[in-house]
Amino acid sequence: MTAAIITASASIVVAVLAFLLSQRAQIRQERRQARLTRVNAQLRELYGPLNTLVDTNEQVWGALRATVIPAKEEREAGAGTSEWLRWRDQVLMPTNRRMCDLIIEHADLIIEADVPQPLRDFCAHVLSLEVAITEEAEGVSRPTLISHPGSDFTNYVRNSFAHLKAQQRQLLGSTS
């Protein structure tokens, strides 16, 4: 009788242990899946489009600097060539507006707890440039109030995108 009780008790302990281990594995899998869902949303809705738009603007900016862009002092004074103004107003600014809108609309997907300084600086630059462009149309010529954050912004976007892609690969590898 004692052997039967021990066998039954052992079976119950093994069953409970198996259940607990299964529950733990399921919870870990659910957490991993939730993390993957968040990373996918961050890439799809914010960092992916933002990275592509940054790369596009940087490519255009580089080509313009090499060909038609006026000297910096001319840009600040708002006395650029009509070709430069056309590129600024029809290509660069619409892309800048789109990037600013992405940042504002999807701030909940930003990796950090607070909006990083390069993103805040970029949005402030775009808004100040909007005013400068409006003033140009009214005949007032002055530099933008807030400068573009430059490589701080582009590096932040590119590094964040790469970081999230690495996380995504890791999570996909661990969920297979």
mmCIF file with all atom_site columns, N, CA and C in Angstrom, residues 99-132:
data_model
loop_
_atom_site.group_PDB
_atom_site.id
_atom_site.type_symbol
_atom_site.label_atom_id
_atom_site.label_alt_id
_atom_site.label_comp_id
_atom_site.label_asym_id
_atom_site.label_entity_id
_atom_site.label_seq_id
_atom_site.pdbx_PDB_ins_code
_atom_site.Cartn_x
_atom_site.Cartn_y
_atom_site.Cartn_z
_atom_site.occupancy
_atom_site.B_iso_or_equiv
_atom_site.pdbx_formal_charge
_atom_site.auth_seq_id
_atom_site.auth_comp_id
_atom_site.auth_asym_id
_atom_site.auth_atom_id
_atom_site.pdbx_PDB_model_num
ATOM 1   N N  . MET A 1 99  ? 8.171  63.377 -42.053 1.00 0.00 ? 99  MET A N  1
ATOM 2   C CA . MET A 1 99  ? 8.946  62.830 -40.934 1.00 0.00 ? 99  MET A CA 1
ATOM 3   C C  . MET A 1 99  ? 8.469  63.421 -39.609 1.00 0.00 ? 99  MET A C  1
ATOM 4   N N  . CYS A 1 100 ? 8.242  64.718 -39.591 1.00 0.00 ? 100 CYS A N  1
ATOM 5   C CA . CYS A 1 100 ? 7.753  65.378 -38.373 1.00 0.00 ? 100 CYS A CA 1
ATOM 6   C C  . CYS A 1 100 ? 6.396  64.803 -37.965 1.00 0.00 ? 100 CYS A C  1
ATOM 7   N N  . ASP A 1 101 ? 5.506  64.631 -38.937 1.00 0.00 ? 101 ASP A N  1
ATOM 8   C CA . ASP A 1 101 ? 4.188  64.044 -38.660 1.00 0.00 ? 101 ASP A CA 1
ATOM 9   C C  . ASP A 1 101 ? 4.311  62.622 -38.123 1.00 0.00 ? 101 ASP A C  1
ATOM 10  N N  . LEU A 1 102 ? 5.202  61.824 -38.701 1.00 0.00 ? 102 LEU A N  1
ATOM 11  C CA . LEU A 1 102 ? 5.415  60.454 -38.208 1.00 0.00 ? 102 LEU A CA 1
ATOM 12  C C  . LEU A 1 102 ? 5.842  60.466 -36.744 1.00 0.00 ? 102 LEU A C  1
ATOM 13  N N  . ILE A 1 103 ? 6.781  61.338 -36.416 1.00 0.00 ? 103 ILE A N  1
ATOM 14  C CA . ILE A 1 103 ? 7.286  61.417 -35.043 1.00 0.00 ? 103 ILE A CA 1
ATOM 15  C C  . ILE A 1 103 ? 6.165  61.802 -34.087 1.00 0.00 ? 103 ILE A C  1
ATOM 16  N N  . ILE A 1 104 ? 5.389  62.788 -34.463 1.00 0.00 ? 104 ILE A N  1
ATOM 17  C CA . ILE A 1 104 ? 4.309  63.259 -33.593 1.00 0.00 ? 104 ILE A CA 1
ATOM 18  C C  . ILE A 1 104 ? 3.184  62.224 -33.490 1.00 0.00 ? 104 ILE A C  1
ATOM 19  N N  . GLU A 1 105 ? 2.766  61.669 -34.628 1.00 0.00 ? 105 GLU A N  1
ATOM 20  C CA . GLU A 1 105 ? 1.654  60.717 -34.638 1.00 0.00 ? 105 GLU A CA 1
ATOM 21  C C  . GLU A 1 105 ? 1.991  59.388 -33.964 1.00 0.00 ? 105 GLU A C  1
ATOM 22  N N  . HIS A 1 106 ? 3.256  59.008 -33.970 1.00 0.00 ? 106 HIS A N  1
ATOM 23  C CA . HIS A 1 106 ? 3.647  57.705 -33.428 1.00 0.00 ? 106 HIS A CA 1
ATOM 24  C C  . HIS A 1 106 ? 4.638  57.828 -32.280 1.00 0.00 ? 106 HIS A C  1
ATOM 25  N N  . ALA A 1 107 ? 4.516  58.902 -31.510 1.00 0.00 ? 107 ALA A N  1
ATOM 26  C CA . ALA A 1 107 ? 5.421  59.116 -30.373 1.00 0.00 ? 107 ALA A CA 1
ATOM 27  C C  . ALA A 1 107 ? 5.333  57.973 -29.363 1.00 0.00 ? 107 ALA A C  1
ATOM 28  N N  . ASP A 1 108 ? 4.198  57.292 -29.325 1.00 0.00 ? 108 ASP A N  1
ATOM 29  C CA . ASP A 1 108 ? 4.041  56.158 -28.400 1.00 0.00 ? 108 ASP A CA 1
ATOM 30  C C  . ASP A 1 108 ? 4.935  54.977 -28.791 1.00 0.00 ? 108 ASP A C  1
ATOM 31  N N  . LEU A 1 109 ? 5.444  54.971 -30.009 1.00 0.00 ? 109 LEU A N  1
ATOM 32  C CA . LEU A 1 109 ? 6.293  53.874 -30.472 1.00 0.00 ? 109 LEU A CA 1
ATOM 33  C C  . LEU A 1 109 ? 7.789  54.165 -30.345 1.00 0.00 ? 109 LEU A C  1
ATOM 34  N N  . ILE A 1 110 ? 8.115  55.350 -29.850 1.00 0.00 ? 110 ILE A N  1
ATOM 35  C CA . ILE A 1 110 ? 9.522  55.703 -29.673 1.00 0.00 ? 110 ILE A CA 1
ATOM 36  C C  . ILE A 1 110 ? 10.140 54.749 -28.658 1.00 0.00 ? 110 ILE A C  1
ATOM 37  N N  . ILE A 1 111 ? 11.365 54.326 -28.934 1.00 0.00 ? 111 ILE A N  1
ATOM 38  C CA . ILE A 1 111 ? 12.060 53.343 -28.104 1.00 0.00 ? 111 ILE A CA 1
ATOM 39  C C  . ILE A 1 111 ? 12.216 53.841 -26.675 1.00 0.00 ? 111 ILE A C  1
ATOM 40  N N  . GLU A 1 112 ? 12.656 55.069 -26.524 1.00 0.00 ? 112 GLU A N  1
ATOM 41  C CA . GLU A 1 112 ? 12.936 55.629 -25.207 1.00 0.00 ? 112 GLU A CA 1
ATOM 42  C C  . GLU A 1 112 ? 11.651 56.036 -24.481 1.00 0.00 ? 112 GLU A C  1
ATOM 43  N N  . ALA A 1 113 ? 11.774 56.259 -23.179 1.00 0.00 ? 113 ALA A N  1
ATOM 44  C CA . ALA A 1 113 ? 10.621 56.683 -22.380 1.00 0.00 ? 113 ALA A CA 1
ATOM 45  C C  . ALA A 1 113 ? 10.192 58.106 -22.746 1.00 0.00 ? 113 ALA A C  1
ATOM 46  N N  . ASP A 1 114 ? 11.159 58.961 -23.087 1.00 0.00 ? 114 ASP A N  1
ATOM 47  C CA . ASP A 1 114 ? 10.881 60.338 -23.496 1.00 0.00 ? 114 ASP A CA 1
ATOM 48  C C  . ASP A 1 114 ? 11.319 60.525 -24.943 1.00 0.00 ? 114 ASP A C  1
ATOM 49  N N  . VAL A 1 115 ? 10.769 61.537 -25.580 1.00 0.00 ? 115 VAL A N  1
ATOM 50  C CA . VAL A 1 115 ? 11.168 61.825 -26.964 1.00 0.00 ? 115 VAL A CA 1
ATOM 51  C C  . VAL A 1 115 ? 12.625 62.287 -26.938 1.00 0.00 ? 115 VAL A C  1
ATOM 52  N N  . PRO A 1 116 ? 13.497 61.599 -27.666 1.00 0.00 ? 116 PRO A N  1
ATOM 53  C CA . PRO A 1 116 ? 14.920 61.968 -27.670 1.00 0.00 ? 116 PRO A CA 1
ATOM 54  C C  . PRO A 1 116 ? 15.158 63.359 -28.257 1.00 0.00 ? 116 PRO A C  1
ATOM 55  N N  . GLN A 1 117 ? 16.204 64.002 -27.784 1.00 0.00 ? 117 GLN A N  1
ATOM 56  C CA . GLN A 1 117 ? 16.530 65.363 -28.213 1.00 0.00 ? 117 GLN A CA 1
ATOM 57  C C  . GLN A 1 117 ? 16.661 65.511 -29.728 1.00 0.00 ? 117 GLN A C  1
ATOM 58  N N  . PRO A 1 118 ? 17.323 64.580 -30.431 1.00 0.00 ? 118 PRO A N  1
ATOM 59  C CA . PRO A 1 118 ? 17.416 64.767 -31.892 1.00 0.00 ? 118 PRO A CA 1
ATOM 60  C C  . PRO A 1 118 ? 16.052 64.824 -32.583 1.00 0.00 ? 118 PRO A C  1
ATOM 61  N N  . LEU A 1 119 ? 15.076 64.058 -32.082 1.00 0.00 ? 119 LEU A N  1
ATOM 62  C CA . LEU A 1 119 ? 13.737 64.100 -32.685 1.00 0.00 ? 119 LEU A CA 1
ATOM 63  C C  . LEU A 1 119 ? 13.047 65.419 -32.352 1.00 0.00 ? 119 LEU A C  1
ATOM 64  N N  . ARG A 1 120 ? 13.186 65.871 -31.114 1.00 0.00 ? 120 ARG A N  1
ATOM 65  C CA . ARG A 1 120 ? 12.598 67.161 -30.737 1.00 0.00 ? 120 ARG A CA 1
ATOM 66  C C  . ARG A 1 120 ? 13.227 68.296 -31.533 1.00 0.00 ? 120 ARG A C  1
ATOM 67  N N  . ASP A 1 121 ? 14.563 68.248 -31.676 1.00 0.00 ? 121 ASP A N  1
ATOM 68  C CA . ASP A 1 121 ? 15.256 69.290 -32.438 1.00 0.00 ? 121 ASP A CA 1
ATOM 69  C C  . ASP A 1 121 ? 14.822 69.289 -33.899 1.00 0.00 ? 121 ASP A C  1
ATOM 70  N N  . PHE A 1 122 ? 14.660 68.096 -34.469 1.00 0.00 ? 122 PHE A N  1
ATOM 71  C CA . PHE A 1 122 ? 14.239 68.021 -35.863 1.00 0.00 ? 122 PHE A CA 1
ATOM 72  C C  . PHE A 1 122 ? 12.840 68.613 -36.045 1.00 0.00 ? 122 PHE A C  1
ATOM 73  N N  . CYS A 1 123 ? 11.902 68.238 -35.195 1.00 0.00 ? 123 CYS A N  1
ATOM 74  C CA . CYS A 1 123 ? 10.530 68.762 -35.315 1.00 0.00 ? 123 CYS A CA 1
ATOM 75  C C  . CYS A 1 123 ? 10.511 70.276 -35.120 1.00 0.00 ? 123 CYS A C  1
ATOM 76  N N  . ALA A 1 124 ? 11.284 70.769 -34.172 1.00 0.00 ? 124 ALA A N  1
ATOM 77  C CA . ALA A 1 124 ? 11.347 72.217 -33.949 1.00 0.00 ? 124 ALA A CA 1
ATOM 78  C C  . ALA A 1 124 ? 11.938 72.918 -35.175 1.00 0.00 ? 124 ALA A C  1
ATOM 79  N N  . HIS A 1 125 ? 12.945 72.314 -35.783 1.00 0.00 ? 125 HIS A N  1
ATOM 80  C CA . HIS A 1 125 ? 13.538 72.889 -37.000 1.00 0.00 ? 125 HIS A CA 1
ATOM 81  C C  . HIS A 1 125 ? 12.498 72.965 -38.116 1.00 0.00 ? 125 HIS A C  1
ATOM 82  N N  . VAL A 1 126 ? 11.769 71.884 -38.324 1.00 0.00 ? 126 VAL A N  1
ATOM 83  C CA . VAL A 1 126 ? 10.769 71.869 -39.404 1.00 0.00 ? 126 VAL A CA 1
ATOM 84  C C  . VAL A 1 126 ? 9.729  72.955 -39.170 1.00 0.00 ? 126 VAL A C  1
ATOM 85  N N  . LEU A 1 127 ? 9.268  73.097 -37.942 1.00 0.00 ? 127 LEU A N  1
ATOM 86  C CA . LEU A 1 127 ? 8.267  74.123 -37.651 1.00 0.00 ? 127 LEU A CA 1
ATOM 87  C C  . LEU A 1 127 ? 8.837  75.529 -37.853 1.00 0.00 ? 127 LEU A C  1
ATOM 88  N N  . SER A 1 128 ? 10.076 75.737 -37.438 1.00 0.00 ? 128 SER A N  1
ATOM 89  C CA . SER A 1 128 ? 10.671 77.069 -37.630 1.00 0.00 ? 128 SER A CA 1
ATOM 90  C C  . SER A 1 128 ? 10.929 77.346 -39.111 1.00 0.00 ? 128 SER A C  1
ATOM 91  N N  . LEU A 1 129 ? 11.256 76.317 -39.864 1.00 0.00 ? 129 LEU A N  1
ATOM 92  C CA . LEU A 1 129 ? 11.456 76.487 -41.303 1.00 0.00 ? 129 LEU A CA 1
ATOM 93  C C  . LEU A 1 129 ? 10.135 76.815 -42.004 1.00 0.00 ? 129 LEU A C  1
ATOM 94  N N  . GLU A 1 130 ? 9.051  76.240 -41.509 1.00 0.00 ? 130 GLU A N  1
ATOM 95  C CA . GLU A 1 130 ? 7.722  76.580 -42.065 1.00 0.00 ? 130 GLU A CA 1
ATOM 96  C C  . GLU A 1 130 ? 7.477  78.083 -41.954 1.00 0.00 ? 130 GLU A C  1
ATOM 97  N N  . VAL A 1 131 ? 7.808  78.652 -40.803 1.00 0.00 ? 131 VAL A N  1
ATOM 98  C CA . VAL A 1 131 ? 7.618  80.089 -40.598 1.00 0.00 ? 131 VAL A CA 1
ATOM 99  C C  . VAL A 1 131 ? 8.535  80.876 -41.527 1.00 0.00 ? 131 VAL A C  1
ATOM 100 N N  . ALA A 1 132 ? 9.778  80.447 -41.643 1.00 0.00 ? 132 ALA A N  1
ATOM 101 C CA . ALA A 1 132 ? 10.739 81.145 -42.517 1.00 0.00 ? 132 ALA A CA 1
ATOM 102 C C  . ALA A 1 132 ? 10.265 81.129 -43.969 1.00 0.00 ? 132 ALA A C  1
#
